[in-house]
Amino acid sequence: MSPWVWVAFRTLRSGQKKAGIASWFSFVGLILGVASMMVAMAVISGFETTLKEAIIDVRGHLVVFKQGRQVEAPDQFEAKLKSIVPDITATVPFVMVEAVAAHKGRLQGVIIQGVDAALSSEHLGIRKRIIEGEYKFTKEEDVMGVVVGKGFAHNFNLRVGDVFRLVMPIANDLRPVDFKRKMGQFKVMGVVDLGKHQYNERYLVADLKHAQEFADLGSKYLGLMVKIKDSQRARSFGLDLSADLGPNYWVQDWEDDNLFEAVKVEKPILFIVLLIMVIVAALNISSTLFINVVQRYSDIGVLKAMGATPRWIRRVFFSQGLLIGAIGNFLGFLLGLVFCGVFVLLQKNMGVIDGSVYNVDSIAVQIRMGDLVTIFLVTMLICFISTLAPAWRGAELKPVEGLRYE
Amino acid sequence: MSDAKEVILTARGLHKSYAQGAGQLHILKGVDLEIRRSEALCIVGASGAGKSTLLHILGALDAPDAGEVQFRSNNIFKLGDEALARYRNKSLGFVFQFHHLLAEFSALENVLLPARLGGLSHEAAKQKADILLNKMGLSHRLHHFPSQLSGGEAQRVAIARALVNDPEILFADEPTGNLDSKNGLMIQDLFFELAEQMKVTLVVVTHDSKFAERFPRVLRMQDGRWEEGSSVSGEIETRI
């Protein structure tokens, strides 16, 4: 161990003691600042991931559809897309129709997402989100089996096996202002947590053929849900597809949700706001180190008399600042972990997240290594900067000034 | 007493003033001095005569307003920070009235620190410090902290610390001023024994006339100058 590190470590603790309880408060402030940044980043990252996973599980990485109804065979359409983006790993044809649910005197607008049971099981993530019943779409006589979002099930007090009605207005091709009413009976085969509040409240997942039949679509489908190798490239592939397919096609990627834009803006703002807490703590630490320097004038004088250079003295105080930063980071991360655990428990037991406000019913807290590294480096930098003034004061002290100080 | 030994430290025309209120307090008024290798020199004088200020300047702990100090023909105040620190570390040792040991370090650690500063490994420095503390009769106190040592023991540790890098000159500013007579006498004996054994040049400032009497060369300061009769070249033995 370098002698300045040795001296820095050994004298830091007694310096803290000499500076009194104020120094401990500033250290606690640093720990709380680091913990707050960690929790905030973990919650925001978790929110982002929760939302992303929900969208990708329900709709794939990209959704490509044609204005009007798609008539091209799904296989041909898929081949066309793959010729533009070879990274496409799978496609799932789908229809999406709006209807009104009517049950026990209650009405609510819903969206029926019709997908092939086998393809969606393999390539989408809805099946793994089933919380009650099964992911299957049987049809007995005129009653079609569907999987419903947990919010919808809750609103209509539906359990697995219950039957309810849907009413759908079907436009008259010749006179678009005229609608005919189509009614159908549906049986709850499973209840699913689709991750996103809006999906849970309004989504029903049905078999593609059943949905086509109910909506009088024949074999027409709306478009393809597309899976690719790397979800992070969805936006660029979406732009490629849009450019090649022309204006009659719409392409949406999973990032098209405005919430992602909001998160992108909010995350750095929140980081900076919480960083102010760390900066305030670091300023307090700086004043503690200043007190330490003043109280150690005599020691600094002796060290210089023994041959310590100004650079050596500076290194002692830099090491102290960095040590405070490192310990503050470590304890802050530990406290942050505890806070994250408490947050997860509160979500589970008290439902602190209001889905209608935040669009998700729960957030899987996600601690990203990148966030931790950023917090660590920024905190260390601030702690280092906070040592500059005390270190300079100590280094510039003349030995004789220190020796006179008692 | 004539001495043919080489001059290792020379001071010429040293002036030093300190601000006092609106004015200046002129402490040193053109002091000259030559110190020869392995001699034992004592500087005495009344409080405020400028003895400690002179010692600090000779020891490169403070700079003069005018004049120069040469160590083996090199003006020490023309050295850069690094070279000046190296000079203090390798060539000089200091003992103060108060032991000035670092409170967080044991006796052994206090002694090995200058050796570490000089670039010695921890183990080598520890070995050297151990030997010195044994010589001081402190083998049973190696791992005690300054607060656990008596005044005499702490001052012996401070002497060991000053000698750990085998300096050429050992400066001591009132080294017995804070000790009782028994411990003071023991420290005096130790100074002479070690100076003899280690062939170190000894420059001591003291108020203690009995201590001063033991030195072959004594210089008296008065009001920032040498008192008449003091030999600044050391060629004539001067006694109080």
mmCIF file of N, CA and C in Angstrom, chain B residues 15 20 24 26 60 63 69 94 119 165 180 182-183 190 204 217 222:
data_model
loop_
_atom_site.group_PDB
_atom_site.id
_atom_site.type_symbol
_atom_site.label_atom_id
_atom_site.label_comp_id
_atom_site.label_asym_id
_atom_site.label_seq_id
_atom_site.Cartn_x
_atom_site.Cartn_y
_atom_site.Cartn_z
ATOM 1 N N HIS B 15 17.995 37.169 7.228
ATOM 2 C CA HIS B 15 17.046 38.135 7.786
ATOM 3 C C HIS B 15 15.670 37.505 7.759
ATOM 4 N N GLN B 20 3.448 42.145 12.394
ATOM 5 C CA GLN B 20 2.878 42.254 13.740
ATOM 6 C C GLN B 20 2.007 43.509 13.758
ATOM 7 N N GLN B 24 6.218 45.459 11.286
ATOM 8 C CA GLN B 24 6.992 44.240 11.057
ATOM 9 C C GLN B 24 7.856 43.977 12.281
ATOM 10 N N HIS B 26 11.192 42.357 13.317
ATOM 11 C CA HIS B 26 12.425 41.879 12.698
ATOM 12 C C HIS B 26 13.074 40.862 13.632
ATOM 13 N N ALA B 60 15.289 24.236 6.748
ATOM 14 C CA ALA B 60 14.454 24.357 5.541
ATOM 15 C C ALA B 60 12.965 24.223 5.841
ATOM 16 N N ALA B 63 11.509 29.889 5.066
ATOM 17 C CA ALA B 63 12.468 30.558 4.169
ATOM 18 C C ALA B 63 12.821 31.930 4.743
ATOM 19 N N VAL B 69 21.099 29.812 2.706
ATOM 20 C CA VAL B 69 21.607 28.673 3.473
ATOM 21 C C VAL B 69 22.136 27.668 2.462
ATOM 22 N N PHE B 94 14.456 16.075 12.646
ATOM 23 C CA PHE B 94 13.954 17.123 13.540
ATOM 24 C C PHE B 94 13.365 16.519 14.811
ATOM 25 N N GLY B 119 11.058 6.196 0.422
ATOM 26 C CA GLY B 119 11.004 5.184 -0.622
ATOM 27 C C GLY B 119 11.342 3.780 -0.161
ATOM 28 N N ASN B 165 16.301 7.834 9.034
ATOM 29 C CA ASN B 165 16.879 7.909 7.676
ATOM 30 C C ASN B 165 18.373 8.236 7.692
ATOM 31 N N ASP B 180 10.201 16.459 32.601
ATOM 32 C CA ASP B 180 10.710 16.671 33.962
ATOM 33 C C ASP B 180 12.232 16.470 33.953
ATOM 34 N N LYS B 182 14.300 14.384 35.339
ATOM 35 C CA LYS B 182 14.844 13.037 35.165
ATOM 36 C C LYS B 182 14.786 12.616 33.688
ATOM 37 N N ASN B 183 13.604 12.812 33.117
ATOM 38 C CA ASN B 183 13.457 12.456 31.702
ATOM 39 C C ASN B 183 14.299 13.370 30.817
ATOM 40 N N LEU B 190 20.859 10.630 25.723
ATOM 41 C CA LEU B 190 20.537 9.916 24.488
ATOM 42 C C LEU B 190 21.036 10.677 23.261
ATOM 43 N N VAL B 204 21.216 22.026 18.500
ATOM 44 C CA VAL B 204 20.145 22.045 19.501
ATOM 45 C C VAL B 204 19.891 23.479 19.969
ATOM 46 N N ARG B 217 30.367 23.373 21.596
ATOM 47 C CA ARG B 217 30.244 24.683 20.945
ATOM 48 C C ARG B 217 28.870 25.270 21.275
ATOM 49 N N GLN B 222 21.049 37.141 20.677
ATOM 50 C CA GLN B 222 20.410 38.231 21.398
ATOM 51 C C GLN B 222 19.823 39.186 20.366
#
